[in-house]
Structures are given as structure tokens and as C-alpha cells.
Amino acid sequence: MPDFRIGDTDFELDGQPFRVLAGALHYFRVHPEQWADRIHKAKLMGLNTIETYVPWNLHEPNPGHFDLTGRLDLERFLQLIADAGMYAIVRPGPYICAEWDNGGLPAWLFRDEAVGVRRFEPLYMAEVERYFDRVLPIVERAQITNGGPVILVQIENEYGAYGDDKQYLEALVALNRAHGITVPLTTIDQPTDEMLATGSLPGLHKTGSFGSRAIERLATLRRHQPTGPLMCAEFWNGWFDFWGSHHHTTPAAEAARELDELLATGASVNLYMFHGGTNFGFTNGANDKGVYQPTVTSYDYDAPLDEAGNPGPKFWAFRDVIAKYAPVPDEVPDAATPAPAFRAPADAVVPFWQVASALGESIPHRSIPTFDQVEHYTGFGVYCTEIDFRGTGRAPVLSIGEVRDRALVYLNRQPVGVLSRDNHDRAIGLPFEALGTLEILVEDQGRVNYGHRIGEDKGLIGPVTIDGHAHERWELQPLGLDDLSPVSEAFARSAAPDPEASAIAGPAFVRATVELDAPTDLFLDTTTLGKGVAWVNGFNLGRYWRRGPQNTLYVPASTLKPGANEIVLFELHAIPDATLTFVSAADLGHTEF
């Protein structure tokens, strides 16, 4: 069988020097029917290796419920890499960051306050071992020594930016080895003396993460990794976006120059990202360094392949650079098929409150609970209580300890206003002499994925007061949006919207039907919508928000079928025109922005 090891100066494949030219491609951010296409395009750009994280929380959303099927079929993904004649780097965490919800750690891990996350603590390590019991056998079978593509496995992820628990890292190494991982083990950290010193162990091959000043940063890395090959295991060729900001881009010529400088040193590289893909569903993460910033649905990353898998300027610029150092295939990717532009009128609208009770069971509490306290770890929930503030002669104020992350407040199902975490909103005035049912529709907009706010609860964080007095006796209804059958049943009973109507008021579920001769990539224009979530044929495409910078939702061809296709929106605010608009890339100048 082939052999891969770390030599005195180089990575060595069957005893010969081997430069790793890798690109990051996360199987969980790409529809599985598109995996082979994206892998093939990486090879056409001149890469020889695919790198991926493994998201524990997506594989095990609830304790003991482990999924390795469909878009989570890691074994199939690794086999497709092997079928393409490429190699693989696997980063199983348990923490991955990745701008992914909770950095990949399951929210249920944090229910027990005694659990010591990302450190050597028995409760945490027991769960990590159980997770590794399911994932590492797949990686073990796919190692190069077993005829598979895996040549490197990473321990943890940028640990030097978080902690310095060497016993924890040693335990992760021991677990990997105990599960039969024999390929070289690596760590990755930003190239500072402190992070490189605290984030690794003797015997683990240190790599760096950066996107510029390669010579300087490789010199720092060399001080901490005196032998063996140098590697930038995350070459940041783009960046991610968060709602309300601008779309981050870097000029292709500038990124190519930085890559050329890196490769000229003889170092190996992993492009982060080669192809970013999409944060489908409720999987996006968030940053919070004083201001909460949830990541957008698109993970386009201004990468060589855009979100829809089409080569952009960086693909061709990087291909030219790589050709100076390694063979590049003569074949080039086919030109993208233009996405059709058309409009689809809404054919059914159901007010949210009409169907809300069918989407989950309400759970009573004496004091206000968080989502996590009722084992609800993603999406939306509705808080409900009865209030009576007659005779006060004033408008009472609702005050909440903290909103995580966005709350729409209703009294007797009439809108009162919005409380938003990123604006540090914690109080709102209720109507004069308020009486009746107070309901608060709360959205978890994505868990923090970096730093020490990982694992915090979602929902409303108490105390809650009204008119200065503690308010208890709440109900919390987790909304189950994985199964939209109650909404479909309500659609069947609803009348079609008035084609002359100028708007649809939310919160509401909206349906449109798209007829296609054959499946093709589509782009739903979200500038005509408010804020919400979209599904196609039951597949959750993710969140949209008129706030931008993302202006479309990518609809993969593999989620569509010939004939009728159902598009469903959960619109929180309003749609000014009861028609959905689909655009081509050319209409916006970019596929998503």
C-alpha cells in the first residue's frame, strides 16, 4: 500500500518528496449530488488534495442520534476524492470554528454546567470519545495505508487562540491513535509565538493559518517547527460575511501574488476556501466581540469556485500560479449554464398564527426558560404569557435580561416591535394599559463559533420584568420546522392570494410553485422579501434578510425536479409584491451579492 509520512524536509509519498496542494471543500456545505463536480474542478485547478472539517453537531444534533447519511455521508465523500485520484485531509475537531453554528460543538453538550468544553474534563472527554467512536472508524478505513485518500488528520483547531491545556491535546492524540489513525497528525494556529507554543505538542506537526506576508509568517512557523515541511494549512484567499455588513472580496491578482510568494518558498498549502458552499438551514455561526454578528447563509467566501460551483477570477489566477510549481491538467471546467430569470406568483398564504399551534407543544415554566432548557437547539420558538396592566395610567415597559437573538413582540397578536441582540435591545414599550396575551417570536440567528461565548444558551435570558415587576408563568413553544406537513395541510385549505394585492403581511408562510422542464440552478431574489427562511421541495435553503449583503438564495439544481417544484417561505415581516422573483447571475453582477 502507499505510504505517506513527514520527512526531515518534506512530506514524503512512497519515499519521494510530495507537496500538498489542497483546497478546502466542506461536504456538509455542498449538496451531495454536487460533490463529484466540485472535487473534479479542484483537480482541474491543479490541486492534489481536498481538506474538510467534520461538524459534530450536524452529525449528532441530539445525544445518541447520529447521522452519517445523505449530505452527511463522510465515507462516500472520501471515496469520491479517492475516485478522482486525489488525497484528503480530515479535521474532525471536536471543535472546528468554520463560521459554523457553535463551532461544530453540539449545543446539548452544554446542558450540564459541569462539562468543561475544549479542555481535559471527564464529562466532556467521554462525549468526545463517543463522537470519535462513530467518526474515526470512517477516517481509519479511508487512510492511505488502507488504500484510501486520507494523508493527514488534524488535532483540534487553532487551539492556541483558546487555551493551553496540554493534557487535553494529549488525550485527543491518544483517542486518534486508539482508533487506528496512523497517518501524521497536525495542528494549526495563527503564526504568533504564543499561539504556536500553546496550541500544539511535541510530536505533532505544526502548520499555520494566514493569507498574506508568507515569508515572515513561515519564518515564525519555522522557529516552532524546526524540521519537516512548512505548510499554510489555511491560506485565507477570501473571507466570510455577516448580516448588515459589506460583501468581503479580495482582488484575484493580489491573492494570486500572495499564493505565488507562498509556493515559491517550497511550502505546502491548503486554500481556505477552494469552494465555500452554503450554510443551508440553520447552520450558520456568528461572532461576538462586543457586537453580535451572525454569518450570512452564503459561504461563497470569494473563493476560486463561487457558491454555485462556477470558476471565478481566482480559479484562473490560482491555476496559472500553481502551473509554475506543479502539473495542471489541460482540461478546463465547462462554462456555467446561465440561470433562468422569471417570476412565480404566490399561490397560497397562511398566517403564522393560524398554524403555529401545530408546529410544537408548549411547555409551561414558572420563570422564563431558555431554548436550551427545553432541549430546543436551533431555529425559532414562541414565548407566551398573560398580562393585565389596566389602571396604571401609563404604557408598561417590557424588559428582558438579554435577547438571543431577535424577538418579535405581539400583544393579542398585534405587532408591538422588535428587540435585536446586535442593537443591544433589552426593553420595549407595550401599548397603554396592556391587557391580554403577550407572545414573543424569537429567532436563534446562529450560535457564536469563536472564543469564549461558545455554548451560551439561546432564546430569552431572564430576568424579565414588566413595568418594573418580575414576570413569571411563561410557556415556551419550540417551533419544529424540519417537518412542514402542518403548513402544507394549511396551504391545502387556504385560498389563493388576491393577484391584485400589493403585499403579504408577516409573519406568514408563503408558497409558490415553479414549473421546470429540467432541474437547473436557480437564484431567488431576496431583495424583494423581508426576513425569513426558504425551503424548496422540503429542503431548507437557509435564511434571507433584506438587510444584506446577500441578495439571493442559491437553489441547487439537485434540490429540484422536472415539473412542479414547491417553494415555501416563512416570512417574518412583509413581502411588498405577492410574487417571487428568480434572477440570473448577470442580473446582479454576482451569483449571490
Coordinates of C-alpha atoms in Angstrom, one line a residue:
M1 CA 0.0 0.0 0.0
P2 CA 1.1 3.6 -0.5
D3 CA 2.9 5.3 2.4
F4 CA 2.7 8.9 3.5
R5 CA 5.0 10.4 6.1
I6 CA 6.8 13.5 7.3
G7 CA 10.5 13.6 6.4
D8 CA 13.3 15.8 7.5
T9 CA 12.5 18.4 4.9
D10 CA 9.4 17.3 3.0
F11 CA 6.1 15.4 3.1
E12 CA 7.0 12.1 1.5
L13 CA 4.7 9.9 -0.6
D14 CA 6.2 6.4 -1.1
G15 CA 9.6 7.8 -0.1
Q16 CA 9.5 10.7 -2.6
P17 CA 9.1 14.4 -1.8
F18 CA 5.4 15.5 -2.1
R19 CA 4.0 19.0 -1.9
V20 CA 0.4 19.2 -0.6
L21 CA -1.7 21.4 -2.8
A22 CA -5.0 21.3 -1.1
G23 CA -8.3 23.1 -1.2
A24 CA -11.0 23.3 1.5
L25 CA -14.3 21.8 0.5
H26 CA -16.8 21.0 3.2
Y27 CA -19.1 18.2 2.3
F28 CA -21.8 19.5 4.6
R29 CA -22.0 22.8 2.8
V30 CA -22.4 21.3 -0.7
H31 CA -25.4 19.2 -1.9
P32 CA -24.1 15.6 -2.1
E33 CA -25.1 15.3 -5.8
Q34 CA -22.6 18.1 -6.4
W35 CA -19.6 16.6 -4.5
A36 CA -18.0 14.9 -7.5
D37 CA -18.3 18.0 -9.7
R38 CA -16.6 20.2 -7.1
I39 CA -13.8 17.7 -6.4
H40 CA -13.2 17.4 -10.2
K41 CA -12.9 21.1 -10.6
A42 CA -10.3 21.2 -7.7
K43 CA -8.2 18.8 -9.7
L44 CA -8.6 20.9 -12.9
M45 CA -7.2 23.9 -11.0
G46 CA -4.1 21.9 -10.2
L47 CA -4.8 20.8 -6.6
N48 CA -4.0 17.3 -5.5
T49 CA -5.8 17.2 -2.1
I50 CA -9.2 18.0 -0.6
E51 CA -9.5 19.2 3.0
T52 CA -12.7 19.0 5.1
Y53 CA -13.9 19.6 8.6
V54 CA -16.3 17.2 10.3
P55 CA -19.2 19.0 12.1
W56 CA -20.1 17.0 15.2
N57 CA -23.3 19.0 15.9
L58 CA -24.8 18.2 12.4
H59 CA -23.9 14.6 12.7
E60 CA -25.3 14.3 16.3
P61 CA -28.0 17.1 16.7
N62 CA -29.3 15.2 19.8
P63 CA -27.5 12.8 22.1
G64 CA -27.3 9.4 20.6
H65 CA -29.0 10.4 17.3
F66 CA -26.1 10.1 14.9
D67 CA -26.5 10.6 11.2
L68 CA -24.0 9.5 8.5
T69 CA -26.3 9.5 5.5
G70 CA -27.1 11.8 2.6
R71 CA -25.3 15.1 2.9
L72 CA -23.5 13.7 6.0
D73 CA -22.1 10.6 4.3
L74 CA -18.4 11.3 5.0
E75 CA -17.4 7.8 3.8
R76 CA -18.9 8.5 0.4
F77 CA -17.3 11.9 0.2
L78 CA -13.9 10.5 0.9
Q79 CA -14.4 7.7 -1.6
L80 CA -15.3 10.3 -4.3
I81 CA -12.0 12.0 -3.5
A82 CA -10.2 8.7 -4.0
D83 CA -12.1 8.0 -7.2
A84 CA -10.8 11.4 -8.6
G85 CA -7.2 10.3 -7.8
M86 CA -6.8 12.9 -5.1
Y87 CA -5.8 12.8 -1.4
A88 CA -7.7 14.1 1.6
I89 CA -7.0 15.9 4.9
V90 CA -9.6 15.4 7.6
R91 CA -10.2 17.8 10.5
P92 CA -12.6 16.1 12.9
G93 CA -12.3 18.6 15.7
P94 CA -14.1 18.1 18.0
Y95 CA -14.1 21.9 17.7
I96 CA -13.9 23.3 14.1
C97 CA -14.9 27.0 14.2
A98 CA -15.6 27.2 10.4
E99 CA -18.1 30.1 10.9
W100 CA -20.4 27.2 11.7
D101 CA -23.1 27.1 14.4
N102 CA -21.4 26.7 17.8
G103 CA -18.1 26.0 16.1
G104 CA -19.4 22.4 15.5
L105 CA -19.9 21.6 19.1
P106 CA -23.4 20.2 19.9
A107 CA -25.5 22.6 21.9
W108 CA -26.7 19.8 24.1
L109 CA -23.1 19.3 25.4
F110 CA -23.6 22.5 27.5
R111 CA -26.7 21.5 29.4
D112 CA -24.6 20.3 32.3
E113 CA -22.7 23.2 33.6
A114 CA -20.0 20.8 34.9
V115 CA -18.9 20.0 31.4
G116 CA -15.6 21.6 30.6
V117 CA -15.5 22.2 26.9
R118 CA -12.2 22.2 25.0
R119 CA -10.3 21.0 28.0
F120 CA -9.4 17.8 29.7
E121 CA -12.5 17.3 31.8
P122 CA -14.1 13.8 32.2
L123 CA -17.7 14.6 31.2
Y124 CA -16.6 16.4 28.0
M125 CA -13.9 13.8 27.1
A126 CA -16.4 11.0 27.5
E127 CA -18.7 12.6 24.9
V128 CA -15.7 13.3 22.6
E129 CA -14.8 9.7 22.8
R130 CA -18.3 8.6 21.9
Y131 CA -18.3 11.0 18.9
F132 CA -14.9 9.7 17.8
D133 CA -16.2 6.2 18.1
R134 CA -18.6 7.0 15.2
V135 CA -16.4 9.2 13.0
L136 CA -12.8 8.0 13.3
P137 CA -13.5 4.4 12.0
I138 CA -14.6 6.0 8.8
V139 CA -11.3 8.0 8.6
E140 CA -9.3 5.0 9.6
R141 CA -10.7 2.9 6.8
A142 CA -10.0 5.8 4.4
Q143 CA -6.3 6.2 5.3
I144 CA -3.8 5.9 2.5
T145 CA -2.3 2.9 4.2
N146 CA -5.6 1.2 3.7
G147 CA -5.9 2.2 0.1
G148 CA -7.9 5.4 0.8
P149 CA -7.1 9.0 0.2
V150 CA -6.5 10.3 3.8
I151 CA -2.9 11.5 4.3
L152 CA -3.2 13.9 7.3
V153 CA -5.6 14.3 10.3
Q154 CA -5.7 17.5 12.4
I155 CA -5.9 17.6 16.2
E156 CA -8.5 20.2 17.4
N157 CA -8.4 23.6 15.6
E158 CA -6.5 26.8 16.3
Y159 CA -6.3 25.7 20.0
G160 CA -3.6 28.3 20.7
A161 CA -6.2 31.1 20.3
Y162 CA -8.4 29.5 23.0
G163 CA -6.5 27.5 25.7
D164 CA -3.3 25.8 26.7
D165 CA -4.4 22.5 28.2
K166 CA -1.7 20.1 27.0
Q167 CA -3.4 17.2 28.7
Y168 CA -6.5 17.8 26.6
L169 CA -4.4 17.7 23.4
E170 CA -2.6 14.6 24.5
A171 CA -5.9 12.9 25.2
L172 CA -7.1 13.8 21.6
V173 CA -3.9 12.3 20.2
A174 CA -4.4 9.2 22.2
L175 CA -8.0 8.8 21.1
N176 CA -7.0 9.2 17.4
R177 CA -4.2 6.6 17.7
A178 CA -6.5 4.2 19.7
H179 CA -9.0 4.4 16.8
G180 CA -6.3 3.3 14.3
I181 CA -5.3 6.7 12.9
T182 CA -1.7 6.1 11.8
V183 CA -1.2 8.9 9.3
P184 CA 0.7 12.0 10.5
L185 CA -1.2 14.3 12.9
T186 CA -1.1 18.1 12.6
T187 CA -2.2 21.2 14.5
I188 CA -2.9 24.6 13.1
D189 CA -2.5 28.0 14.6
Q190 CA -2.1 31.6 13.6
P191 CA 1.7 32.2 13.3
T192 CA 2.4 34.0 16.6
D193 CA 4.9 32.7 19.1
E194 CA 2.2 32.5 21.8
M195 CA -0.4 30.6 19.7
L196 CA 2.1 28.2 18.2
A197 CA 3.6 27.4 21.6
T198 CA 0.3 26.8 23.4
G199 CA -1.7 25.2 20.6
S200 CA 0.4 22.1 19.9
L201 CA 2.5 19.3 21.3
P202 CA 5.9 17.9 20.6
G203 CA 5.4 15.2 18.0
L204 CA 2.5 16.9 16.3
H205 CA 3.4 18.7 13.1
K206 CA 2.6 22.4 13.4
T207 CA 1.1 24.3 10.5
G208 CA 0.0 28.0 10.1
S209 CA -3.2 29.9 9.1
F210 CA -2.8 33.2 7.3
G211 CA -3.5 34.9 4.0
S212 CA -0.5 37.3 3.5
R213 CA 3.1 38.0 4.3
A214 CA 4.0 34.4 3.7
I215 CA 7.8 34.7 4.2
E216 CA 7.5 36.5 7.5
R217 CA 4.9 34.1 8.8
L218 CA 6.6 31.0 7.6
A219 CA 9.7 32.1 9.4
T220 CA 7.7 32.3 12.7
L221 CA 6.3 28.9 12.0
R222 CA 9.8 27.5 11.3
R223 CA 11.0 28.6 14.8
H224 CA 8.4 26.4 16.3
Q225 CA 8.6 23.6 13.7
P226 CA 12.4 23.3 13.1
T227 CA 12.2 20.2 10.9
G228 CA 9.9 18.9 8.2
P229 CA 7.8 20.7 5.6
L230 CA 6.3 24.1 6.2
M231 CA 2.6 24.3 5.5
C232 CA 0.0 27.1 5.5
A233 CA -3.0 24.8 6.3
E234 CA -5.4 27.7 5.9
F235 CA -4.4 30.1 3.2
W236 CA -7.2 32.7 3.5
N237 CA -8.0 33.6 -0.1
G238 CA -11.2 35.3 0.9
W239 CA -13.5 36.0 3.9
F240 CA -17.0 35.4 5.2
D241 CA -19.8 37.9 5.5
F242 CA -22.3 38.8 8.3
W243 CA -25.7 40.4 8.0
G244 CA -25.6 44.2 7.8
S245 CA -22.0 44.4 6.6
H246 CA -20.5 44.5 3.1
H247 CA -19.6 41.6 0.9
H248 CA -15.9 40.8 1.5
T249 CA -13.7 40.4 -1.6
T250 CA -10.0 40.5 -2.4
P251 CA -8.7 41.1 -5.9
A252 CA -7.7 37.9 -7.7
A253 CA -4.3 39.4 -8.8
E254 CA -3.5 40.3 -5.2
A255 CA -4.5 36.8 -3.8
A256 CA -2.6 35.1 -6.6
R257 CA 0.6 37.1 -5.8
E258 CA 0.3 36.1 -2.2
L259 CA -0.1 32.4 -3.2
D260 CA 2.9 32.7 -5.6
E261 CA 5.0 34.1 -2.8
L262 CA 4.0 31.2 -0.5
L263 CA 4.6 28.5 -3.1
A264 CA 8.0 30.0 -4.1
T265 CA 9.3 29.1 -0.6
G266 CA 8.6 25.4 -1.2
A267 CA 5.8 25.3 1.3
S268 CA 2.6 23.2 1.1
V269 CA -0.8 24.9 1.1
N270 CA -4.4 24.4 1.8
L271 CA -6.6 27.1 0.1
Y272 CA -9.3 28.2 2.6
M273 CA -11.7 28.0 0.8
F274 CA -11.4 26.4 -2.6
H275 CA -15.2 26.2 -2.7
G276 CA -17.2 27.6 0.2
G277 CA -20.8 26.4 -0.5
T278 CA -23.8 27.3 1.6
N279 CA -24.9 27.4 5.2
F280 CA -28.1 25.5 4.5
G281 CA -30.8 25.5 7.1
F282 CA -29.9 27.0 10.5
T283 CA -26.2 26.1 10.4
N284 CA -24.5 29.5 10.2
G285 CA -22.4 30.6 13.1
A286 CA -21.8 34.1 14.5
N287 CA -19.1 36.3 16.0
D288 CA -19.5 38.3 19.2
K289 CA -16.6 40.5 20.2
G290 CA -18.8 43.1 21.8
V291 CA -21.3 43.2 18.9
Y292 CA -23.2 40.1 17.8
Q293 CA -22.6 39.4 14.1
P294 CA -24.4 36.4 12.6
T295 CA -22.9 34.9 9.5
V296 CA -25.0 35.0 6.3
T297 CA -26.4 31.9 4.5
S298 CA -23.9 32.0 1.6
Y299 CA -20.4 30.8 2.4
D300 CA -19.2 32.0 -1.0
Y301 CA -16.0 33.3 0.7
D302 CA -14.9 35.0 -2.6
A303 CA -13.3 31.6 -3.3
P304 CA -12.0 30.3 -6.7
L305 CA -15.3 28.4 -7.1
D306 CA -18.3 30.5 -6.3
E307 CA -21.2 29.3 -4.2
A308 CA -22.8 27.7 -7.3
G309 CA -19.6 25.9 -8.2
N310 CA -18.6 28.1 -11.1
P311 CA -15.0 29.2 -11.6
G312 CA -14.3 32.8 -10.9
P313 CA -11.3 35.1 -11.5
K314 CA -9.3 33.4 -8.6
F315 CA -9.8 30.0 -10.2
W316 CA -7.9 31.1 -13.3
A317 CA -5.3 33.2 -11.5
F318 CA -4.5 30.4 -9.0
R319 CA -4.4 27.9 -11.8
D320 CA -1.7 29.9 -13.5
V321 CA 0.3 30.2 -10.3
I322 CA 0.0 26.5 -9.5
A323 CA 1.2 25.7 -13.0
K324 CA 4.6 27.2 -12.2
Y325 CA 5.1 24.6 -9.5
A326 CA 3.2 21.5 -10.4
P327 CA 1.4 19.9 -13.4
V328 CA -2.0 21.2 -14.2
P329 CA -4.5 19.3 -16.4
D330 CA -5.2 20.6 -19.9
E331 CA -8.9 20.1 -19.3
V332 CA -10.8 23.2 -18.0
P333 CA -14.3 23.3 -16.5
D334 CA -17.3 23.7 -18.7
A335 CA -18.9 27.1 -18.9
A336 CA -21.7 27.7 -16.4
T337 CA -25.3 27.3 -17.7
P338 CA -27.0 30.7 -17.2
A339 CA -29.7 30.5 -14.5
P340 CA -33.2 31.4 -15.8
A341 CA -34.8 34.6 -14.8
F342 CA -38.6 34.5 -14.2
R343 CA -41.3 35.4 -11.7
A344 CA -43.5 32.9 -9.8
P345 CA -46.7 34.2 -8.2
A346 CA -47.5 33.1 -4.7
D347 CA -50.4 30.5 -4.8
A348 CA -51.0 30.1 -1.1
V349 CA -50.5 32.2 2.0
V350 CA -51.1 31.0 5.6
P351 CA -50.7 33.4 8.5
F352 CA -48.2 32.1 11.0
W353 CA -50.6 32.4 14.0
Q354 CA -53.1 30.2 12.1
V355 CA -50.8 27.2 12.1
A356 CA -48.4 28.0 15.0
S357 CA -50.1 25.6 17.5
A358 CA -49.5 22.6 15.1
L359 CA -45.7 23.3 15.0
G360 CA -44.9 22.1 18.5
E361 CA -46.0 21.6 22.1
S362 CA -46.0 24.5 24.5
I363 CA -44.0 23.9 27.7
P364 CA -45.1 25.7 30.9
H365 CA -42.5 27.3 33.2
R366 CA -42.7 29.3 36.4
S367 CA -39.9 31.6 35.2
I368 CA -38.8 32.3 31.6
P369 CA -36.8 29.3 30.2
T370 CA -34.1 29.4 27.5
F371 CA -34.4 27.3 24.3
D372 CA -31.7 25.0 25.7
Q373 CA -33.6 24.4 28.9
V374 CA -36.4 22.8 26.8
E375 CA -33.8 20.9 24.6
H376 CA -34.5 23.1 21.6
Y377 CA -31.2 23.9 19.9
T378 CA -31.9 25.8 16.7
G379 CA -34.4 27.9 14.8
F380 CA -37.4 29.6 16.4
G381 CA -39.6 29.5 19.5
V382 CA -42.7 31.3 20.8
Y383 CA -42.9 32.6 24.4
C384 CA -46.4 33.2 25.7
T385 CA -47.9 34.7 28.9
E386 CA -51.0 36.6 30.0
I387 CA -50.7 40.2 31.3
D388 CA -53.0 42.7 32.8
F389 CA -51.8 46.3 33.3
R390 CA -55.0 48.2 33.5
G391 CA -55.3 51.1 35.8
T392 CA -51.7 52.1 35.7
G393 CA -52.3 55.2 33.7
R394 CA -49.3 54.5 31.6
A395 CA -47.7 52.2 29.0
P396 CA -45.8 49.4 30.7
V397 CA -42.3 48.6 29.7
L398 CA -41.2 45.0 28.9
S399 CA -37.6 44.5 30.0
I400 CA -35.5 41.3 29.2
G401 CA -32.1 40.5 30.6
E402 CA -30.8 39.6 27.1
V403 CA -32.3 38.7 23.8
R404 CA -30.6 35.9 21.8
D405 CA -31.0 36.8 19.2
R406 CA -34.0 38.6 17.7
A407 CA -37.5 38.9 19.1
L408 CA -40.8 40.0 17.5
V409 CA -43.2 41.1 20.2
Y410 CA -47.0 40.8 19.9
L411 CA -49.9 41.7 22.1
N412 CA -53.1 39.9 21.3
R413 CA -51.3 39.0 18.0
Q414 CA -50.9 42.6 17.1
P415 CA -47.2 43.7 16.5
V416 CA -45.6 45.8 19.2
G417 CA -42.0 45.9 17.9
V418 CA -38.7 44.1 17.5
L419 CA -35.9 43.5 20.0
S420 CA -32.5 42.7 18.5
R421 CA -29.3 41.4 20.1
D422 CA -27.0 43.2 17.7
N423 CA -28.5 46.5 18.7
H424 CA -28.3 45.5 22.4
D425 CA -32.1 46.0 22.7
R426 CA -33.5 44.8 26.0
A427 CA -36.6 46.8 26.6
I428 CA -39.7 47.8 24.6
G429 CA -42.9 49.8 25.5
L430 CA -46.2 47.9 25.4
P431 CA -49.5 49.5 24.5
F432 CA -51.2 51.8 27.0
E433 CA -52.9 49.8 29.8
A434 CA -51.9 46.5 28.2
L435 CA -54.2 43.5 28.6
G436 CA -54.3 40.1 27.1
T437 CA -51.9 37.6 25.6
L438 CA -48.2 38.6 25.2
E439 CA -46.4 36.5 22.6
I440 CA -42.7 36.8 21.6
L441 CA -41.5 35.0 18.5
V442 CA -37.7 34.5 19.0
E443 CA -35.2 33.6 16.4
D444 CA -31.8 31.9 17.2
Q445 CA -29.8 33.6 14.4
G446 CA -26.7 31.3 14.9
R447 CA -24.5 30.3 17.8
V448 CA -21.2 32.0 18.4
N449 CA -18.5 29.9 16.8
Y450 CA -15.3 31.5 18.1
G451 CA -14.0 32.5 21.5
H452 CA -15.4 32.0 25.0
R453 CA -19.0 32.7 24.2
I454 CA -19.3 29.3 22.5
G455 CA -22.1 27.2 24.2
E456 CA -24.2 30.1 25.5
D457 CA -28.0 29.5 25.7
K458 CA -30.4 30.8 23.1
G459 CA -33.9 32.4 23.5
L460 CA -34.8 34.9 26.1
I461 CA -32.4 35.2 29.0
G462 CA -34.0 36.4 32.3
P463 CA -34.9 38.2 34.4
V464 CA -38.0 39.5 32.6
T465 CA -39.9 42.4 34.1
I466 CA -43.0 44.3 33.1
D467 CA -43.5 47.8 34.5
G468 CA -40.5 47.1 36.8
H469 CA -42.0 43.9 38.3
A470 CA -40.7 40.4 37.8
H471 CA -43.0 38.5 35.5
E472 CA -43.3 34.7 35.8
R473 CA -45.6 31.9 34.5
W474 CA -44.4 31.6 30.9
E475 CA -44.9 29.0 28.2
L476 CA -42.3 28.2 25.5
Q477 CA -43.3 26.5 22.3
P478 CA -40.3 25.3 20.3
L479 CA -41.2 25.5 16.6
G480 CA -40.5 22.3 14.7
L481 CA -39.6 23.4 11.2
D482 CA -38.0 20.2 10.0
D483 CA -41.4 18.9 9.1
L484 CA -43.6 21.4 7.3
S485 CA -46.6 19.0 6.9
P486 CA -48.9 21.1 9.1
V487 CA -48.1 24.1 6.9
S488 CA -48.8 22.0 3.8
E489 CA -52.1 21.0 5.2
A490 CA -53.0 24.6 5.9
F491 CA -52.0 25.6 2.4
A492 CA -54.4 23.0 1.0
R493 CA -57.2 24.7 3.0
S494 CA -56.3 28.2 2.1
A495 CA -57.5 30.4 -0.7
A496 CA -55.1 31.7 -3.3
P497 CA -53.9 35.3 -2.6
D498 CA -55.5 38.1 -4.4
P499 CA -53.4 38.7 -7.5
E500 CA -54.2 42.4 -7.2
A501 CA -52.9 42.5 -3.6
S502 CA -49.9 44.7 -3.2
A503 CA -48.3 43.0 -0.3
I504 CA -48.2 39.9 2.1
A505 CA -48.0 40.8 5.8
G506 CA -46.0 38.5 8.0
P507 CA -45.4 36.5 10.0
A508 CA -46.7 34.1 7.4
F509 CA -45.9 31.0 5.3
V510 CA -46.0 31.7 1.6
R511 CA -46.0 29.1 -1.2
A512 CA -45.2 29.4 -4.9
T513 CA -44.9 26.7 -7.5
V514 CA -42.1 26.7 -10.1
E515 CA -42.5 24.6 -13.2
L516 CA -39.3 23.4 -14.8
D517 CA -38.6 21.3 -17.9
A518 CA -35.4 20.0 -16.2
P519 CA -33.5 20.8 -13.0
T520 CA -31.2 23.8 -13.1
D521 CA -29.5 26.1 -10.6
L522 CA -31.8 29.0 -9.5
F523 CA -31.2 32.2 -7.6
L524 CA -34.1 33.5 -5.6
D525 CA -34.0 37.3 -5.4
T526 CA -34.3 38.2 -1.7
T527 CA -34.3 42.0 -2.2
T528 CA -38.0 41.7 -2.8
L529 CA -38.5 39.9 0.5
G530 CA -38.2 40.9 4.2
K531 CA -36.6 38.4 6.6
G532 CA -37.2 34.7 6.9
V533 CA -36.3 31.2 5.8
A534 CA -36.9 29.4 2.5
W535 CA -37.5 25.8 1.5
V536 CA -37.5 24.1 -1.8
N537 CA -39.3 20.7 -2.0
G538 CA -38.8 20.4 1.7
F539 CA -35.1 21.2 1.7
N540 CA -34.1 24.1 3.9
L541 CA -32.1 26.6 1.8
G542 CA -31.4 28.9 4.8
R543 CA -32.1 32.4 5.9
Y544 CA -32.7 35.5 3.9
W545 CA -32.7 39.2 5.0
R546 CA -33.2 42.3 3.1
R547 CA -30.6 43.8 5.3
G548 CA -27.9 42.3 3.0
P549 CA -25.2 42.0 1.9
Q550 CA -26.6 38.7 0.5
N551 CA -29.2 39.4 -2.2
T552 CA -30.1 36.0 -3.4
L553 CA -30.6 32.5 -2.1
Y554 CA -28.8 29.8 -4.1
V555 CA -31.2 26.9 -5.1
P556 CA -29.0 23.9 -6.2
A557 CA -30.3 22.1 -9.3
S558 CA -30.0 18.8 -7.3
T559 CA -32.9 20.0 -5.0
L560 CA -35.2 20.4 -8.0
K561 CA -37.1 18.1 -10.3
P562 CA -38.8 18.2 -13.7
G563 CA -42.3 19.5 -13.4
A564 CA -43.7 21.3 -10.3
N565 CA -41.4 22.4 -7.5
E566 CA -42.7 23.9 -4.2
I567 CA -41.0 27.0 -2.8
V568 CA -42.1 27.8 0.8
L569 CA -41.1 31.0 2.7
F570 CA -41.5 31.7 6.4
E571 CA -41.7 35.5 6.1
L572 CA -41.4 37.3 9.4
H573 CA -42.2 40.8 8.2
A574 CA -43.7 41.6 4.8
I575 CA -43.4 40.9 1.0
P576 CA -44.3 44.0 -0.9
D577 CA -45.3 42.0 -4.0
A578 CA -47.0 38.6 -3.8
T579 CA -44.6 37.3 -6.4
L580 CA -41.2 35.5 -6.1
T581 CA -38.5 36.6 -8.4
F582 CA -35.7 34.4 -9.7
V583 CA -32.7 36.1 -11.3
S584 CA -29.7 35.1 -13.4
A585 CA -26.1 35.8 -12.1
A586 CA -25.8 38.6 -14.7
D587 CA -28.8 40.4 -13.3
L588 CA -27.0 41.1 -10.1
G589 CA -23.4 41.1 -11.3
H590 CA -22.6 38.2 -8.9
T591 CA -24.3 35.0 -8.1
E592 CA -25.4 36.0 -4.6
F593 CA -24.4 39.5 -3.8

